[in-house]
Amino acid sequence: MDKASNTPALDAAPALRNERIELTNEWHARPNISLPAPFRCTHLVALRNGRSPEQCRQAMADFCSEHGQSQPAAGSRYHLVEVGSCLIKWESHTEATSHTVLVPGNGKPPFSESAIDFLDQEKRNSLIDDMFVGVQVEVLTAVEHEDPQGYELAQSLLGASAIYGGWMAGRSAAVWSSFRLDARGFVRVVIVDQGINEERLARLLQRLLDMETYRMLAMKALPSARRVMGALQELEPQLDAAMRSLATHNDEGAKEQALRQITGIAARVEQLASSHASRFAGARAYASIVERRADEVTEEALGNHQRYTSFLLRALQPAMRTCDAAERRTHELAERVARAANLLRTMVDMEQTRQSHGILESMAERAKLQLRLQQAVEGFSIFAISYYAVGMIKYMFDAAGVAGLGVSSTLLTGIAAPLVFALVWFSVRAVRRRLVDRGE
């Protein structure tokens, strides 16, 4: 008995241990990749577009196998591998897959050759073809004395008159970007080493890449929000028109037409809410990550230049407010439709109640008529039964007179008639009382 009772606990122990190990390893599952400055970095993010996480993991495993490197473990979401002079980090996100490639040293000049160019052409083309987010980073150390923060150098490398940046990581690095796409579709970022150590530089790089990745994933909800806003601008007047028609025309035809319109609007609103709910929820999650990373880089203003994080959030936050407004308007319209449907249902119920009340009154009136008819028939029945009974008694008295018994049949019949009538009347009343008692 004791051995059998302990069996479930023994079976559960390995599962609990495996779960504990898996959860503990989450703290170490996303290692930062680092190289000493100077180096260049290419970060590419590709949407899955229907591919499963296992298919994306298998593609990375095939690439590693081709170059004789270790493959990602089954179920893993991160993998770090070194191929030639490239340090590659693969990550599997909720709806995307990213590759981060680091190569020591800078191009001559910087950005003339990117880190991804060190991969074979097939892999490079496949990553660029599927690219949703692309970032090129140059980490520089040699900065002229006349330009210690690298502003003028970054301005020439980024090819833009307006660039944005500031001090980050406790003023140990200056970061610059124009946030514009180059000819290959990449956003260029310049990091100027101001004495930052390798570990801190790795964390800064990861946070910058996270901001670029998640701000674009968050912005994916903006077209959806605009479509929802456009649909709501069509549905809201339709609901107003239906309610206005219902308020001015209270006939059955108007109610039926309003019911059809409100039902159609309700279905459309529910479709809008359900089809975009996950997109808006994901956008909020991504935007919160961007805002958290913006706080973690501890950016400080550098001269009169607009800060890197301020410019990045300047477009992201209004976009997220648009998404929130679209979601809020959808819920508000759904509530209005629900109230309109409840109002129409109440009106229909009241009409049905009125009709039912009329039917009940008609039935009650018919019942009264039937009762009166029944009472009339009952009276006729009493007289008819009494008449036939008295007739039978008269025959008996006539027979007795003919037999010489010396009775007057007319006198006796006259005496018996009221008695018979009373007896019949009481009998009929008794029968009706029993029937009423049984009905109750």
CSV table of C-alpha atoms in Angstrom, one decimal:
chain,number,residue,atom,x,y,z
A,1,MET,CA,0.0,0.0,0.0
A,2,ASP,CA,2.8,2.5,0.9
A,3,LYS,CA,4.8,1.6,-2.2
A,4,ALA,CA,1.8,2.1,-4.4
A,5,SER,CA,0.9,5.4,-2.8
A,6,ASN,CA,4.4,6.8,-3.3
A,7,THR,CA,4.4,6.0,-7.1
A,8,PRO,CA,2.8,9.2,-8.3
A,9,ALA,CA,5.3,11.3,-6.3
A,10,LEU,CA,8.2,9.3,-7.7
A,11,ASP,CA,6.9,9.8,-11.3
A,12,ALA,CA,6.4,13.5,-10.7
A,13,ALA,CA,9.9,14.1,-9.4
A,14,PRO,CA,11.8,14.0,-12.8
A,15,ALA,CA,9.2,16.3,-14.4
A,16,LEU,CA,9.5,18.8,-11.6
A,17,ARG,CA,13.3,18.7,-11.7
A,18,ASN,CA,13.3,19.2,-15.5
A,19,GLU,CA,11.0,22.2,-15.1
A,20,ARG,CA,13.1,23.7,-12.4
A,21,ILE,CA,16.2,23.3,-14.6
A,22,GLU,CA,14.5,24.8,-17.6
A,23,LEU,CA,13.2,27.8,-15.7
A,24,THR,CA,16.6,28.4,-14.1
A,25,ASN,CA,18.4,28.3,-17.4
A,26,GLU,CA,16.2,31.1,-18.7
A,27,TRP,CA,18.5,33.5,-16.8
A,28,HIS,CA,21.4,32.2,-19.0
A,29,ALA,CA,19.5,31.5,-22.2
A,30,ARG,CA,20.2,34.8,-24.0
A,31,PRO,CA,23.9,35.4,-23.8
A,32,ASN,CA,25.3,38.7,-25.1
A,33,ILE,CA,27.8,38.4,-27.9
A,34,SER,CA,30.8,40.7,-27.5
A,35,LEU,CA,34.0,41.7,-29.3
A,36,PRO,CA,36.6,44.3,-28.2
A,37,ALA,CA,36.2,47.6,-30.1
A,38,PRO,CA,36.5,48.3,-33.0
A,39,PHE,CA,34.1,45.9,-34.7
A,40,ARG,CA,31.2,46.0,-37.1
A,41,CYS,CA,27.8,44.3,-36.6
A,42,THR,CA,24.9,43.4,-38.9
A,43,HIS,CA,21.5,42.6,-37.3
A,44,LEU,CA,18.7,41.1,-39.4
A,45,VAL,CA,15.2,40.2,-38.4
A,46,ALA,CA,12.9,38.1,-40.5
A,47,LEU,CA,9.2,37.5,-39.9
A,48,ARG,CA,8.2,33.8,-39.8
A,49,ASN,CA,5.3,34.3,-42.4
A,50,GLY,CA,3.7,30.9,-41.5
A,51,ARG,CA,6.9,29.0,-40.8
A,52,SER,CA,7.0,27.2,-37.5
A,53,PRO,CA,9.8,27.8,-34.9
A,54,GLU,CA,11.1,24.3,-35.6
A,55,GLN,CA,11.5,25.1,-39.3
A,56,CYS,CA,13.5,28.2,-38.5
A,57,ARG,CA,15.6,26.3,-36.0
A,58,GLN,CA,16.2,23.6,-38.6
A,59,ALA,CA,17.4,26.2,-41.1
A,60,MET,CA,20.0,27.4,-38.6
A,61,ALA,CA,20.9,23.8,-37.8
A,62,ASP,CA,21.5,23.1,-41.5
A,63,PHE,CA,23.7,26.2,-41.8
A,64,CYS,CA,25.8,25.2,-38.7
A,65,SER,CA,26.1,21.6,-40.1
A,66,GLU,CA,27.4,23.0,-43.4
A,67,HIS,CA,30.2,24.8,-41.6
A,68,GLY,CA,31.0,22.0,-39.2
A,69,GLN,CA,29.7,23.8,-36.1
A,70,SER,CA,27.4,22.8,-33.3
A,71,GLN,CA,23.7,22.9,-34.0
A,72,PRO,CA,21.0,24.5,-31.9
A,73,ALA,CA,19.6,22.1,-29.2
A,74,ALA,CA,16.0,20.9,-29.7
A,75,GLY,CA,13.6,23.4,-28.3
A,76,SER,CA,16.3,26.1,-27.9
A,77,ARG,CA,15.5,29.8,-28.8
A,78,TYR,CA,19.1,31.1,-28.9
A,79,HIS,CA,22.3,29.8,-30.4
A,80,LEU,CA,25.8,31.2,-30.7
A,81,VAL,CA,28.3,30.0,-33.3
A,82,GLU,CA,31.5,31.1,-34.8
A,83,VAL,CA,32.0,30.7,-38.6
A,84,GLY,CA,35.3,31.9,-39.9
A,85,SER,CA,35.9,35.4,-38.6
A,86,CYS,CA,32.1,35.9,-38.0
A,87,LEU,CA,30.5,35.5,-34.6
A,88,ILE,CA,26.8,34.7,-35.2
A,89,LYS,CA,23.9,34.8,-32.8
A,90,TRP,CA,20.6,33.3,-33.8
A,91,GLU,CA,17.4,34.1,-31.9
A,92,SER,CA,13.8,32.8,-32.2
A,93,HIS,CA,11.2,35.4,-31.1
A,94,THR,CA,7.5,35.1,-30.9
A,95,GLU,CA,6.8,36.0,-34.5
A,96,ALA,CA,10.3,36.6,-35.9
A,97,THR,CA,13.8,35.2,-36.2
A,98,SER,CA,16.9,37.3,-35.9
A,99,HIS,CA,20.6,36.9,-36.9
A,100,THR,CA,23.3,39.1,-35.4
A,101,VAL,CA,26.7,38.9,-37.1
A,102,LEU,CA,29.8,40.5,-35.5
A,103,VAL,CA,33.2,40.8,-37.3
A,104,PRO,CA,36.3,42.4,-35.8
A,105,GLY,CA,37.6,45.7,-37.1
A,106,ASN,CA,36.0,48.3,-39.3
A,107,GLY,CA,35.7,48.7,-43.0
A,108,LYS,CA,37.8,51.2,-45.0
A,109,PRO,CA,35.9,53.5,-44.8
A,110,PRO,CA,33.3,52.3,-42.2
A,111,PHE,CA,30.1,50.9,-43.7
A,112,SER,CA,31.9,50.2,-47.0
A,113,GLU,CA,31.8,46.5,-46.0
A,114,SER,CA,29.3,45.0,-43.6
A,115,ALA,CA,29.6,42.1,-41.3
A,116,ILE,CA,27.1,40.1,-43.3
A,117,ASP,CA,29.3,40.3,-46.3
A,118,PHE,CA,31.7,37.8,-44.6
A,119,LEU,CA,29.0,35.1,-44.9
A,120,ASP,CA,28.6,33.0,-48.1
A,121,GLN,CA,26.5,34.5,-50.8
A,122,GLU,CA,23.6,32.0,-50.5
A,123,LYS,CA,23.2,32.6,-46.8
A,124,ARG,CA,23.6,36.4,-47.2
A,125,ASN,CA,21.0,36.5,-49.9
A,126,SER,CA,18.5,34.4,-48.0
A,127,LEU,CA,18.8,36.7,-45.0
A,128,ILE,CA,18.5,39.9,-47.0
A,129,ASP,CA,15.5,38.6,-49.0
A,130,ASP,CA,13.6,37.8,-45.8
A,131,MET,CA,14.7,40.9,-43.9
A,132,PHE,CA,12.1,42.9,-42.0
A,133,VAL,CA,14.5,44.8,-39.8
A,134,GLY,CA,18.1,45.5,-40.8
A,135,VAL,CA,20.7,47.3,-38.7
A,136,GLN,CA,24.4,48.1,-39.5
A,137,VAL,CA,26.5,49.1,-36.6
A,138,GLU,CA,30.1,50.4,-36.6
A,139,VAL,CA,31.9,50.6,-33.3
A,140,LEU,CA,34.7,53.1,-33.7
A,141,THR,CA,37.6,53.9,-31.4
A,142,ALA,CA,39.9,56.1,-33.5
A,143,VAL,CA,38.3,59.5,-33.4
A,144,GLU,CA,40.1,62.7,-34.3
A,145,HIS,CA,40.9,65.1,-31.5
A,146,GLU,CA,38.8,67.9,-33.1
A,147,ASP,CA,35.8,65.6,-33.1
A,148,PRO,CA,36.1,63.6,-29.8
A,149,GLN,CA,32.4,62.5,-29.7
A,150,GLY,CA,32.4,61.5,-33.4
A,151,TYR,CA,29.5,63.8,-34.5
A,152,GLU,CA,31.1,65.1,-37.7
A,153,LEU,CA,32.4,61.6,-38.6
A,154,ALA,CA,29.0,60.1,-37.9
A,155,GLN,CA,27.4,62.8,-40.0
A,156,SER,CA,29.6,62.0,-43.0
A,157,LEU,CA,29.2,58.2,-42.5
A,158,LEU,CA,25.5,58.3,-42.2
A,159,GLY,CA,25.1,60.7,-45.2
A,160,ALA,CA,22.6,62.9,-43.4
A,161,SER,CA,22.6,66.4,-42.2
A,162,ALA,CA,20.3,65.6,-39.3
A,163,ILE,CA,21.5,62.9,-37.0
A,164,TYR,CA,20.4,62.0,-33.5
A,165,GLY,CA,22.5,60.8,-30.6
A,166,GLY,CA,23.9,61.3,-27.1
A,167,TRP,CA,26.0,59.9,-24.3
A,168,MET,CA,25.1,56.4,-23.2
A,169,ALA,CA,26.3,53.8,-20.7
A,170,GLY,CA,27.5,56.5,-18.2
A,171,ARG,CA,29.2,58.6,-20.9
A,172,SER,CA,31.5,55.8,-21.8
A,173,ALA,CA,30.1,55.8,-25.4
A,174,ALA,CA,28.5,58.2,-27.9
A,175,VAL,CA,25.8,56.8,-30.2
A,176,TRP,CA,24.6,58.3,-33.4
A,177,SER,CA,22.1,57.5,-36.1
A,178,SER,CA,20.0,59.2,-38.8
A,179,PHE,CA,17.2,56.5,-38.5
A,180,ARG,CA,17.1,56.4,-42.4
A,181,LEU,CA,17.5,53.4,-44.6
A,182,ASP,CA,20.6,53.0,-46.7
A,183,ALA,CA,20.6,51.7,-50.3
A,184,ARG,CA,20.4,48.1,-49.0
A,185,GLY,CA,17.6,48.8,-46.6
A,186,PHE,CA,19.6,48.9,-43.3
A,187,VAL,CA,19.5,51.5,-40.6
A,188,ARG,CA,23.0,52.6,-39.7
A,189,VAL,CA,24.2,53.2,-36.2
A,190,VAL,CA,27.6,54.6,-35.1
A,191,ILE,CA,29.0,53.8,-31.6
A,192,VAL,CA,32.0,55.8,-30.6
A,193,ASP,CA,34.1,54.2,-27.8
A,194,GLN,CA,34.8,56.6,-25.0
A,195,GLY,CA,36.4,54.1,-22.7
A,196,ILE,CA,33.6,51.5,-22.5
A,197,ASN,CA,34.7,48.0,-21.5
A,198,GLU,CA,33.8,45.0,-23.6
A,199,GLU,CA,31.1,43.6,-21.4
A,200,ARG,CA,29.3,46.9,-21.1
A,201,LEU,CA,29.6,47.5,-24.8
A,202,ALA,CA,28.0,44.1,-25.4
A,203,ARG,CA,25.0,45.1,-23.2
A,204,LEU,CA,24.7,48.5,-24.9
A,205,LEU,CA,24.8,46.9,-28.4
A,206,GLN,CA,22.1,44.4,-27.4
A,207,ARG,CA,19.9,47.1,-26.1
A,208,LEU,CA,20.3,49.2,-29.2
A,209,LEU,CA,19.4,46.2,-31.4
A,210,ASP,CA,16.4,45.4,-29.2
A,211,MET,CA,15.1,49.0,-29.6
A,212,GLU,CA,15.4,48.7,-33.4
A,213,THR,CA,13.9,45.3,-33.5
A,214,TYR,CA,10.9,45.8,-31.2
A,215,ARG,CA,10.1,49.3,-32.4
A,216,MET,CA,9.5,48.0,-35.9
A,217,LEU,CA,7.6,45.0,-34.6
A,218,ALA,CA,5.4,47.4,-32.6
A,219,MET,CA,4.9,49.6,-35.6
A,220,LYS,CA,3.4,46.7,-37.5
A,221,ALA,CA,0.2,47.4,-35.6
A,222,LEU,CA,-0.1,51.0,-37.0
A,223,PRO,CA,-1.5,50.0,-40.5
A,224,SER,CA,-4.0,47.7,-38.7
A,225,ALA,CA,-5.0,50.6,-36.4
A,226,ARG,CA,-5.5,52.8,-39.5
A,227,ARG,CA,-7.7,50.2,-41.1
A,228,VAL,CA,-9.7,49.8,-38.0
A,229,MET,CA,-10.2,53.5,-37.7
A,230,GLY,CA,-11.4,53.6,-41.3
A,231,ALA,CA,-13.9,50.8,-40.7
A,232,LEU,CA,-15.2,52.5,-37.5
A,233,GLN,CA,-15.7,55.7,-39.4
A,234,GLU,CA,-18.1,53.8,-41.7
A,235,LEU,CA,-19.8,51.7,-38.9
A,236,GLU,CA,-20.5,54.5,-36.4
A,237,PRO,CA,-22.7,56.6,-38.8
A,238,GLN,CA,-24.6,53.4,-39.8
A,239,LEU,CA,-25.4,52.7,-36.1
A,240,ASP,CA,-26.5,56.3,-35.6
A,241,ALA,CA,-28.7,56.1,-38.7
A,242,ALA,CA,-30.3,52.8,-37.4
A,243,MET,CA,-31.0,54.3,-34.0
A,244,ARG,CA,-32.4,57.5,-35.5
A,245,SER,CA,-34.7,55.5,-37.7
A,246,LEU,CA,-35.8,53.4,-34.7
A,247,ALA,CA,-36.5,56.6,-32.7
A,248,THR,CA,-38.6,58.2,-35.4
A,249,HIS,CA,-40.4,55.1,-36.8
A,250,ASN,CA,-41.9,52.8,-34.3
A,251,ASP,CA,-43.6,50.4,-36.6
A,252,GLU,CA,-42.8,46.7,-37.0
A,253,GLY,CA,-41.0,47.3,-40.4
A,254,ALA,CA,-38.6,49.8,-38.9
A,255,LYS,CA,-37.8,47.5,-36.0
A,256,GLU,CA,-37.1,44.6,-38.3
A,257,GLN,CA,-34.8,46.8,-40.5
A,258,ALA,CA,-33.0,48.2,-37.4
A,259,LEU,CA,-32.5,44.7,-36.1
A,260,ARG,CA,-30.9,43.6,-39.4
A,261,GLN,CA,-28.7,46.7,-39.4
A,262,ILE,CA,-27.6,46.3,-35.8
A,263,THR,CA,-26.9,42.6,-36.2
A,264,GLY,CA,-24.7,43.3,-39.2
A,265,ILE,CA,-22.8,46.1,-37.4
A,266,ALA,CA,-22.4,43.8,-34.4
A,267,ALA,CA,-20.9,41.1,-36.5
A,268,ARG,CA,-18.5,43.5,-38.2
A,269,VAL,CA,-17.3,45.1,-34.9
A,270,GLU,CA,-16.8,41.7,-33.4
A,271,GLN,CA,-14.7,40.7,-36.5
A,272,LEU,CA,-12.6,43.8,-36.2
A,273,ALA,CA,-12.0,43.3,-32.5
A,274,SER,CA,-11.1,39.6,-32.7
A,275,SER,CA,-8.9,39.9,-35.8
A,276,HIS,CA,-6.7,42.8,-34.5
A,277,ALA,CA,-6.7,42.0,-30.7
A,278,SER,CA,-3.5,40.0,-30.8
A,279,ARG,CA,-1.8,42.5,-33.0
A,280,PHE,CA,-2.5,45.4,-30.6
A,281,ALA,CA,-1.6,43.3,-27.6
A,282,GLY,CA,1.7,42.4,-29.2
A,283,ALA,CA,2.4,46.1,-30.1
A,284,ARG,CA,1.9,47.1,-26.5
A,285,ALA,CA,4.3,44.4,-25.3
A,286,TYR,CA,6.9,45.4,-27.9
A,287,ALA,CA,6.6,49.1,-27.1
A,288,SER,CA,7.1,48.5,-23.4
A,289,ILE,CA,10.3,46.6,-24.2
A,290,VAL,CA,11.5,49.6,-26.3
A,291,GLU,CA,10.7,52.0,-23.6
A,292,ARG,CA,12.5,49.8,-21.0
A,293,ARG,CA,15.6,49.5,-23.2
A,294,ALA,CA,15.5,53.3,-23.7
A,295,ASP,CA,15.7,53.7,-20.0
A,296,GLU,CA,18.5,51.1,-19.6
A,297,VAL,CA,20.9,52.8,-22.0
A,298,THR,CA,20.9,55.8,-19.6
A,299,GLU,CA,21.2,58.3,-22.4
A,300,GLU,CA,22.3,61.9,-21.6
A,301,ALA,CA,22.1,64.9,-23.9
A,302,LEU,CA,25.3,65.6,-25.9
A,303,GLY,CA,25.5,69.3,-26.7
A,304,ASN,CA,22.5,70.6,-28.5
A,305,HIS,CA,21.8,67.4,-30.4
A,306,GLN,CA,18.5,65.7,-30.1
A,307,ARG,CA,18.8,62.5,-28.2
A,308,TYR,CA,18.8,59.1,-29.9
A,309,THR,CA,16.0,57.7,-27.6
A,310,SER,CA,13.9,60.9,-27.8
A,311,PHE,CA,13.8,60.7,-31.6
A,312,LEU,CA,13.1,57.0,-31.6
A,313,LEU,CA,10.2,57.3,-29.1
A,314,ARG,CA,8.8,60.4,-30.8
A,315,ALA,CA,7.2,58.4,-33.6
A,316,LEU,CA,6.7,55.2,-31.6
A,317,GLN,CA,4.6,56.6,-28.8
A,318,PRO,CA,2.0,58.4,-31.1
A,319,ALA,CA,1.7,55.3,-33.1
A,320,MET,CA,1.0,53.3,-30.0
A,321,ARG,CA,-1.6,55.9,-28.9
A,322,THR,CA,-3.2,55.5,-32.3
A,323,CYS,CA,-3.4,51.7,-31.7
A,324,ASP,CA,-4.8,52.2,-28.2
A,325,ALA,CA,-7.4,54.7,-29.6
A,326,ALA,CA,-8.4,52.2,-32.4
A,327,GLU,CA,-8.8,49.4,-29.8
A,328,ARG,CA,-10.7,51.7,-27.4
A,329,ARG,CA,-13.0,52.9,-30.1
A,330,THR,CA,-13.7,49.4,-31.2
A,331,HIS,CA,-14.7,48.4,-27.6
A,332,GLU,CA,-16.8,51.5,-27.2
A,333,LEU,CA,-18.7,50.8,-30.5
A,334,ALA,CA,-19.2,47.2,-29.4
A,335,GLU,CA,-20.7,48.5,-26.2
A,336,ARG,CA,-23.0,50.9,-28.1
A,337,VAL,CA,-24.1,48.1,-30.4
A,338,ALA,CA,-24.8,46.0,-27.4
A,339,ARG,CA,-26.9,48.7,-25.8
A,340,ALA,CA,-28.8,49.3,-29.0
A,341,ALA,CA,-29.5,45.6,-29.3
A,342,ASN,CA,-30.7,45.5,-25.7
A,343,LEU,CA,-32.9,48.5,-26.4
A,344,LEU,CA,-34.4,46.9,-29.5
A,345,ARG,CA,-34.8,43.6,-27.6
A,346,THR,CA,-36.6,45.5,-24.8
A,347,MET,CA,-38.9,47.1,-27.4
A,348,VAL,CA,-39.6,43.8,-29.0
A,349,ASP,CA,-40.3,42.2,-25.6
A,350,MET,CA,-42.7,45.0,-24.7
A,351,GLU,CA,-44.5,44.6,-28.0
A,352,GLN,CA,-44.7,40.8,-27.4
A,353,THR,CA,-45.9,41.4,-23.9
A,354,ARG,CA,-48.6,43.8,-25.2
A,355,GLN,CA,-49.7,41.3,-27.8
A,356,SER,CA,-49.7,38.5,-25.2
A,357,HIS,CA,-51.8,40.6,-22.9
A,358,GLY,CA,-54.3,41.2,-25.7
A,359,ILE,CA,-54.4,37.5,-26.4
A,360,LEU,CA,-55.0,36.7,-22.8
A,361,GLU,CA,-57.8,39.3,-22.5
A,362,SER,CA,-59.4,37.8,-25.6
A,363,MET,CA,-59.1,34.3,-24.2
A,364,ALA,CA,-60.6,35.5,-20.9
A,365,GLU,CA,-63.5,37.1,-22.7
A,366,ARG,CA,-64.1,33.9,-24.6
A,367,ALA,CA,-63.9,32.0,-21.4
A,368,LYS,CA,-66.5,34.2,-19.9
A,369,LEU,CA,-68.8,33.7,-22.9
A,370,GLN,CA,-68.2,30.0,-22.7
A,371,LEU,CA,-69.1,30.1,-18.9
A,372,ARG,CA,-72.2,32.0,-19.6
A,373,LEU,CA,-73.2,29.6,-22.4
A,374,GLN,CA,-72.4,26.7,-20.1
A,375,GLN,CA,-74.5,28.2,-17.4
A,376,ALA,CA,-77.3,28.7,-19.8
A,377,VAL,CA,-77.0,25.2,-21.1
A,378,GLU,CA,-76.9,23.9,-17.6
A,379,GLY,CA,-80.2,25.7,-16.8
A,380,PHE,CA,-81.8,24.2,-19.8
A,381,SER,CA,-80.4,20.8,-18.9
A,382,ILE,CA,-82.0,21.1,-15.4
A,383,PHE,CA,-85.3,21.9,-16.9
A,384,ALA,CA,-85.1,19.2,-19.5
A,385,ILE,CA,-84.1,16.5,-17.0
A,386,SER,CA,-86.8,17.6,-14.6
A,387,TYR,CA,-89.4,17.6,-17.4
A,388,TYR,CA,-88.5,14.0,-18.4
A,389,ALA,CA,-88.4,12.9,-14.8
A,390,VAL,CA,-91.8,14.4,-14.0
A,391,GLY,CA,-93.1,12.8,-17.1
A,392,MET,CA,-92.0,9.4,-16.0
A,393,ILE,CA,-93.5,9.9,-12.5
A,394,LYS,CA,-96.8,11.0,-14.1
A,395,TYR,CA,-96.8,7.7,-16.1
A,396,MET,CA,-96.4,5.8,-12.9
A,397,PHE,CA,-99.2,7.7,-11.2
A,398,ASP,CA,-101.5,7.3,-14.2
A,399,ALA,CA,-100.9,3.5,-14.2
A,400,ALA,CA,-101.7,3.4,-10.5
A,401,GLY,CA,-105.0,5.3,-11.1
A,402,VAL,CA,-105.9,2.9,-13.9
A,403,ALA,CA,-105.1,0.0,-11.5
A,404,GLY,CA,-107.8,1.2,-9.1
A,405,LEU,CA,-105.5,2.4,-6.3
A,406,GLY,CA,-107.6,5.6,-6.0
A,407,VAL,CA,-104.8,8.1,-6.5
A,408,SER,CA,-105.0,11.3,-8.4
A,409,SER,CA,-102.1,11.3,-10.9
A,410,THR,CA,-102.5,15.0,-11.6
A,411,LEU,CA,-102.3,16.0,-7.9
A,412,LEU,CA,-99.4,13.7,-7.2
A,413,THR,CA,-97.5,14.9,-10.3
A,414,GLY,CA,-98.0,18.5,-9.3
A,415,ILE,CA,-96.6,17.7,-5.8
A,416,ALA,CA,-93.6,15.7,-7.2
A,417,ALA,CA,-92.6,18.3,-9.8
A,418,PRO,CA,-90.9,20.8,-7.5
A,419,LEU,CA,-89.3,18.0,-5.5
A,420,VAL,CA,-87.9,16.5,-8.7
A,421,PHE,CA,-86.7,19.9,-9.9
A,422,ALA,CA,-84.9,20.5,-6.6
A,423,LEU,CA,-83.3,17.1,-6.6
A,424,VAL,CA,-82.0,17.6,-10.2
A,425,TRP,CA,-80.7,21.0,-9.4
A,426,PHE,CA,-78.7,19.8,-6.3
A,427,SER,CA,-77.4,16.8,-8.3
A,428,VAL,CA,-76.1,19.0,-11.1
A,429,ARG,CA,-74.5,21.5,-8.7
A,430,ALA,CA,-72.8,18.6,-6.8
A,431,VAL,CA,-71.4,17.2,-10.1
A,432,ARG,CA,-70.1,20.7,-11.2
A,433,ARG,CA,-68.5,21.2,-7.7
A,434,ARG,CA,-66.6,17.9,-8.0
A,435,LEU,CA,-65.3,18.8,-11.4
A,436,VAL,CA,-64.1,22.3,-10.2
A,437,ASP,CA,-62.3,20.7,-7.3
A,438,ARG,CA,-60.5,18.2,-9.5
A,439,GLY,CA,-59.5,21.1,-11.9
A,440,GLU,CA,-57.8,23.0,-9.0
